Amino acid sequence: MKVTVLGKYGPFPSAGGNCSGYLLEGDSTKILIDCGNGTFSQLQKYINYWEIDAIILSHLHMDHISDCFIVHYAFESAMALGKRQTPLYIYTLTEPYDTYSLLGHKDVVRTKPIDPYDNIKIGNFNFSFYPTVHSKLCCAIKAKYNNKVLVYSADTEYFAGLVDFVRGCDLFICESNFISQDLSLGSSNHMASFQAGQLAREGQVKRLKLTHLHPEKPEDIVLSEAKAEFKDAELVSEGEVIEI
Ligand SMILES: [Zn+2]
């Protein structure tokens, strides 16, 4: 399984940065996990966009979905030019419904509703989901391929229920939108990086990568606080390709 980090920021990007998006590849299967702003441009550095098998959205906050709306135009063009014959499917939660209802486009981009405990198969990948603690309904995503397991936390607070979901995975890509000081000040809906480290340690994951970084939080503090809990924690970088 190959994971390419297309965007690492949330809830808005730094200058020249991008929001959440991860390209998963295994043999001929190509799946985009989240489609935040900037990620569709980044995607085209690595593959022909019309070759994506599907998009899976963790939740319907704009920093995870906003490029879906220009994907409409791209796939309309790809169909018209004969580069693509079949619709692109977006697997997504249906809440909030007003946002969900905007994700499909004509007969070129269609939606497939998922629920927070679903198991689905796309190409060579098996996916399962787990509801997180966030301000909107949101799912952590587990991808299995060739006996390798990736877990992506999506957006969430720390909660003990995630430990079993991440347990023993080969790669855990975990949000770290906060530093410890934010929690002291009462911030909610996201994790501080030390909690990502704590989850990784408790779940005995093989590798931890920190993502969904806030552009105004110092990355050295994000990393050092995570390392205090899980010494091999690493920050993702945009354009990074991770083989597992
Ligand atoms: Zn987010």
Tab-separated table of C-alpha atoms and ligand atoms in Angstrom:
chain	number	residue	atom	x	y	z
A	1	MET	CA	0.000	0.000	0.000
A	2	LYS	CA	1.287	3.437	-0.881
A	3	VAL	CA	0.010	6.616	0.767
A	4	THR	CA	0.776	10.019	-0.718
A	5	VAL	CA	0.120	12.999	1.533
A	6	LEU	CA	-1.554	15.684	-0.559
A	7	GLY	CA	-2.465	18.100	2.230
A	8	LYS	CA	-1.661	18.248	5.940
A	9	TYR	CA	-3.367	21.373	7.266
A	10	GLY	CA	-6.666	22.088	8.962
A	11	PRO	CA	-8.922	23.924	9.309
A	12	PHE	CA	-7.187	26.179	6.767
A	13	PRO	CA	-3.842	25.915	4.986
A	14	SER	CA	-0.616	27.862	5.428
A	15	ALA	CA	0.685	29.913	2.485
A	16	GLY	CA	1.306	27.376	-0.277
A	17	GLY	CA	-0.124	24.527	1.812
A	18	ASN	CA	-3.203	22.365	1.414
A	19	CYS	CA	-5.908	20.847	3.574
A	20	SER	CA	-6.664	17.172	4.156
A	21	GLY	CA	-6.186	14.695	1.325
A	22	TYR	CA	-4.408	11.325	1.043
A	23	LEU	CA	-3.970	9.227	-2.073
A	24	LEU	CA	-4.043	5.477	-1.403
A	25	GLU	CA	-2.683	3.118	-4.031
A	26	GLY	CA	-2.485	-0.656	-4.105
A	27	ASP	CA	-1.872	-2.422	-7.422
A	28	SER	CA	-4.246	-0.701	-9.819
A	29	THR	CA	-6.615	0.699	-7.170
A	30	LYS	CA	-6.410	4.434	-6.504
A	31	ILE	CA	-8.527	5.994	-3.803
A	32	LEU	CA	-8.600	9.530	-2.509
A	33	ILE	CA	-9.295	9.864	1.211
A	34	ASP	CA	-10.700	13.321	1.894
A	35	CYS	CA	-10.593	16.058	-0.693
A	36	GLY	CA	-9.776	19.331	1.036
A	37	ASN	CA	-8.786	22.524	-0.708
A	38	GLY	CA	-5.625	22.231	-2.783
A	39	THR	CA	-5.611	18.448	-2.881
A	40	PHE	CA	-7.014	18.062	-6.388
A	41	SER	CA	-4.150	20.138	-7.746
A	42	GLN	CA	-1.618	18.112	-5.727
A	43	LEU	CA	-3.165	14.814	-6.856
A	44	GLN	CA	-2.328	15.579	-10.473
A	45	LYS	CA	1.389	15.635	-9.649
A	46	TYR	CA	1.140	11.860	-9.085
A	47	ILE	CA	-1.633	10.349	-11.198
A	48	ASN	CA	-4.132	11.194	-13.918
A	49	TYR	CA	-7.107	12.412	-11.910
A	50	TRP	CA	-9.599	10.469	-14.052
A	51	GLU	CA	-8.002	7.217	-12.862
A	52	ILE	CA	-9.284	7.589	-9.279
A	53	ASP	CA	-11.554	4.673	-8.375
A	54	ALA	CA	-13.375	6.530	-5.617
A	55	ILE	CA	-13.264	9.289	-3.038
A	56	ILE	CA	-13.994	8.513	0.613
A	57	LEU	CA	-14.865	11.433	2.869
A	58	SER	CA	-14.351	11.246	6.623
A	59	HIS	CA	-16.897	13.985	7.280
A	60	LEU	CA	-18.436	17.014	5.663
A	61	HIS	CA	-16.381	19.901	6.987
A	62	MET	CA	-15.064	22.129	4.221
A	63	ASP	CA	-11.362	21.530	4.916
A	64	HIS	CA	-12.032	17.873	3.988
A	65	ILE	CA	-14.392	18.278	1.033
A	66	SER	CA	-14.055	21.627	-0.677
A	67	ASP	CA	-12.200	20.347	-3.752
A	68	CYS	CA	-15.052	17.884	-4.412
A	69	PHE	CA	-16.876	20.739	-6.045
A	70	ILE	CA	-14.241	21.393	-8.714
A	71	VAL	CA	-13.864	17.637	-9.187
A	72	HIS	CA	-17.357	17.946	-10.705
A	73	TYR	CA	-16.022	20.040	-13.567
A	74	ALA	CA	-12.928	17.900	-14.047
A	75	PHE	CA	-14.921	14.667	-14.354
A	76	GLU	CA	-17.446	16.308	-16.639
A	77	SER	CA	-14.515	17.198	-18.882
A	78	ALA	CA	-12.929	13.741	-18.585
A	79	MET	CA	-16.226	12.087	-19.592
A	80	ALA	CA	-16.699	14.474	-22.516
A	81	LEU	CA	-13.158	13.792	-23.752
A	82	GLY	CA	-13.574	10.023	-23.402
A	83	LYS	CA	-10.863	9.714	-20.747
A	84	ARG	CA	-13.410	8.328	-18.333
A	85	GLN	CA	-16.432	6.135	-19.053
A	86	THR	CA	-17.911	5.565	-15.600
A	87	PRO	CA	-19.095	7.933	-12.888
A	88	LEU	CA	-16.851	8.739	-9.943
A	89	TYR	CA	-18.347	7.609	-6.631
A	90	ILE	CA	-17.955	9.592	-3.421
A	91	TYR	CA	-18.463	7.430	-0.319
A	92	THR	CA	-19.701	9.706	2.400
A	93	LEU	CA	-21.769	10.206	5.499
A	94	THR	CA	-25.055	11.955	4.777
A	95	GLU	CA	-24.979	14.495	7.614
A	96	PRO	CA	-25.456	17.366	7.338
A	97	TYR	CA	-27.832	16.583	4.519
A	98	ASP	CA	-27.695	20.019	2.889
A	99	THR	CA	-23.932	19.594	2.341
A	100	TYR	CA	-24.277	15.936	1.318
A	101	SER	CA	-26.884	16.864	-1.284
A	102	LEU	CA	-24.342	19.066	-3.098
A	103	LEU	CA	-21.700	16.349	-3.565
A	104	GLY	CA	-23.195	14.578	-6.576
A	105	HIS	CA	-23.034	16.154	-10.022
A	106	LYS	CA	-25.135	15.196	-13.035
A	107	ASP	CA	-24.278	11.662	-14.135
A	108	VAL	CA	-20.522	12.066	-13.655
A	109	VAL	CA	-20.084	12.218	-9.861
A	110	ARG	CA	-22.397	10.157	-7.667
A	111	THR	CA	-22.616	9.605	-3.933
A	112	LYS	CA	-22.708	6.341	-1.995
A	113	PRO	CA	-23.923	6.834	1.576
A	114	ILE	CA	-21.944	5.155	4.330
A	115	ASP	CA	-22.760	4.822	8.005
A	116	PRO	CA	-20.254	5.126	10.853
A	117	TYR	CA	-19.894	1.363	11.367
A	118	ASP	CA	-19.791	0.269	7.722
A	119	ASN	CA	-17.411	-2.171	6.048
A	120	ILE	CA	-16.902	-1.695	2.327
A	121	LYS	CA	-14.653	-3.043	-0.386
A	122	ILE	CA	-13.271	-0.890	-3.185
A	123	GLY	CA	-10.933	-2.587	-5.639
A	124	ASN	CA	-8.253	-4.345	-3.618
A	125	PHE	CA	-8.973	-2.445	-0.406
A	126	ASN	CA	-11.264	-3.230	2.499
A	127	PHE	CA	-12.423	-0.261	4.532
A	128	SER	CA	-14.051	-0.018	7.935
A	129	PHE	CA	-15.141	3.038	9.850
A	130	TYR	CA	-15.564	4.191	13.408
A	131	PRO	CA	-17.423	7.271	14.622
A	132	THR	CA	-15.234	9.904	16.258
A	133	VAL	CA	-15.875	12.729	18.714
A	134	HIS	CA	-16.131	15.901	16.681
A	135	SER	CA	-18.494	18.805	16.120
A	136	LYS	CA	-20.010	17.072	13.078
A	137	LEU	CA	-20.563	13.346	12.526
A	138	CYS	CA	-17.133	12.063	11.472
A	139	CYS	CA	-15.529	8.657	10.911
A	140	ALA	CA	-12.048	7.364	11.454
A	141	ILE	CA	-11.106	5.190	8.479
A	142	LYS	CA	-9.259	1.850	8.443
A	143	ALA	CA	-7.883	0.590	5.139
A	144	LYS	CA	-6.670	-3.005	4.721
A	145	TYR	CA	-4.720	-4.190	1.745
A	146	ASN	CA	-2.330	-7.136	1.390
A	147	ASN	CA	-2.233	-7.757	5.157
A	148	LYS	CA	-1.245	-4.157	5.823
A	149	VAL	CA	-3.419	-1.804	7.826
A	150	LEU	CA	-3.642	1.973	7.701
A	151	VAL	CA	-5.779	3.928	10.158
A	152	TYR	CA	-6.607	7.593	9.607
A	153	SER	CA	-8.117	9.309	12.624
A	154	ALA	CA	-9.892	12.027	10.643
A	155	ASP	CA	-10.995	14.807	13.030
A	156	THR	CA	-11.579	13.857	16.628
A	157	GLU	CA	-10.982	14.466	20.259
A	158	TYR	CA	-9.071	11.789	22.139
A	159	PHE	CA	-11.385	9.056	23.416
A	160	ALA	CA	-10.624	5.586	24.720
A	161	GLY	CA	-12.846	3.883	22.119
A	162	LEU	CA	-10.312	4.694	19.404
A	163	VAL	CA	-7.600	2.562	21.008
A	164	ASP	CA	-9.104	-0.721	19.826
A	165	PHE	CA	-9.735	0.687	16.362
A	166	VAL	CA	-6.079	1.635	15.881
A	167	ARG	CA	-4.645	-1.391	17.677
A	168	GLY	CA	-1.574	-2.861	16.004
A	169	CYS	CA	-1.960	-0.972	12.717
A	170	ASP	CA	1.056	-0.583	10.451
A	171	LEU	CA	0.536	3.150	10.010
A	172	PHE	CA	-1.572	5.529	12.058
A	173	ILE	CA	-2.123	8.938	10.491
A	174	CYS	CA	-3.521	10.954	13.354
A	175	GLU	CA	-4.789	14.466	13.627
A	176	SER	CA	-2.829	16.801	15.891
A	177	ASN	CA	-4.571	20.110	15.482
A	178	PHE	CA	-3.762	21.289	18.985
A	179	ILE	CA	-0.864	21.537	21.371
A	180	SER	CA	-1.357	20.835	25.072
A	181	GLN	CA	-1.841	24.516	25.874
A	182	ASP	CA	-5.001	24.580	23.726
A	183	LEU	CA	-6.604	21.886	25.842
A	184	SER	CA	-5.738	23.829	28.989
A	185	LEU	CA	-7.575	26.796	27.477
A	186	GLY	CA	-10.667	24.656	26.856
A	187	SER	CA	-10.395	23.972	23.106
A	188	SER	CA	-12.413	20.975	21.951
A	189	ASN	CA	-13.272	18.857	18.884
A	190	HIS	CA	-9.624	18.010	18.117
A	191	MET	CA	-6.659	16.292	19.701
A	192	ALA	CA	-3.438	17.705	20.972
A	193	SER	CA	-0.401	15.945	19.569
A	194	PHE	CA	0.487	14.324	22.903
A	195	GLN	CA	-2.890	12.572	22.747
A	196	ALA	CA	-2.063	11.269	19.277
A	197	GLY	CA	1.115	9.888	20.835
A	198	GLN	CA	-0.861	8.437	23.724
A	199	LEU	CA	-3.290	6.702	21.340
A	200	ALA	CA	-0.417	5.307	19.301
A	201	ARG	CA	1.262	3.961	22.428
A	202	GLU	CA	-1.916	2.517	23.922
A	203	GLY	CA	-2.872	0.930	20.603
A	204	GLN	CA	0.692	-0.304	19.992
A	205	VAL	CA	0.712	1.001	16.457
A	206	LYS	CA	3.834	0.385	14.386
A	207	ARG	CA	4.216	3.917	13.027
A	208	LEU	CA	2.639	7.280	13.885
A	209	LYS	CA	2.401	10.231	11.511
A	210	LEU	CA	0.909	13.505	12.739
A	211	THR	CA	-1.361	15.448	10.413
A	212	HIS	CA	-4.205	18.007	10.257
A	213	LEU	CA	-1.703	20.496	11.609
A	214	HIS	CA	-2.877	23.965	12.499
A	215	PRO	CA	-0.888	26.503	10.461
A	216	GLU	CA	-0.493	28.744	13.508
A	217	LYS	CA	0.853	26.135	15.917
A	218	PRO	CA	4.646	25.673	16.082
A	219	GLU	CA	5.478	22.323	14.473
A	220	ASP	CA	8.451	21.760	16.782
A	221	ILE	CA	6.127	21.851	19.797
A	222	VAL	CA	3.552	19.633	18.050
A	223	LEU	CA	6.259	17.056	17.394
A	224	SER	CA	8.059	17.215	20.736
A	225	GLU	CA	4.815	16.860	22.715
A	226	ALA	CA	3.864	13.792	20.665
A	227	LYS	CA	7.337	12.278	21.074
A	228	ALA	CA	7.013	12.510	24.848
A	229	GLU	CA	4.282	9.861	24.519
A	230	PHE	CA	5.447	7.946	21.433
A	231	LYS	CA	9.125	8.479	20.772
A	232	ASP	CA	9.098	7.679	17.061
A	233	ALA	CA	6.252	10.079	16.196
A	234	GLU	CA	6.780	11.957	12.928
A	235	LEU	CA	5.080	14.884	11.208
A	236	VAL	CA	3.721	14.248	7.732
A	237	SER	CA	4.953	16.487	4.945
A	238	GLU	CA	3.034	17.361	1.817
A	239	GLY	CA	4.170	15.288	-1.137
A	240	GLU	CA	5.525	12.581	1.135
A	241	VAL	CA	5.016	9.031	-0.112
A	242	ILE	CA	4.720	6.408	2.621
A	243	GLU	CA	5.032	2.718	1.713
A	244	ILE	CA	3.516	0.213	4.102
B	1	ZN	ZN	-10.675	19.239	9.646
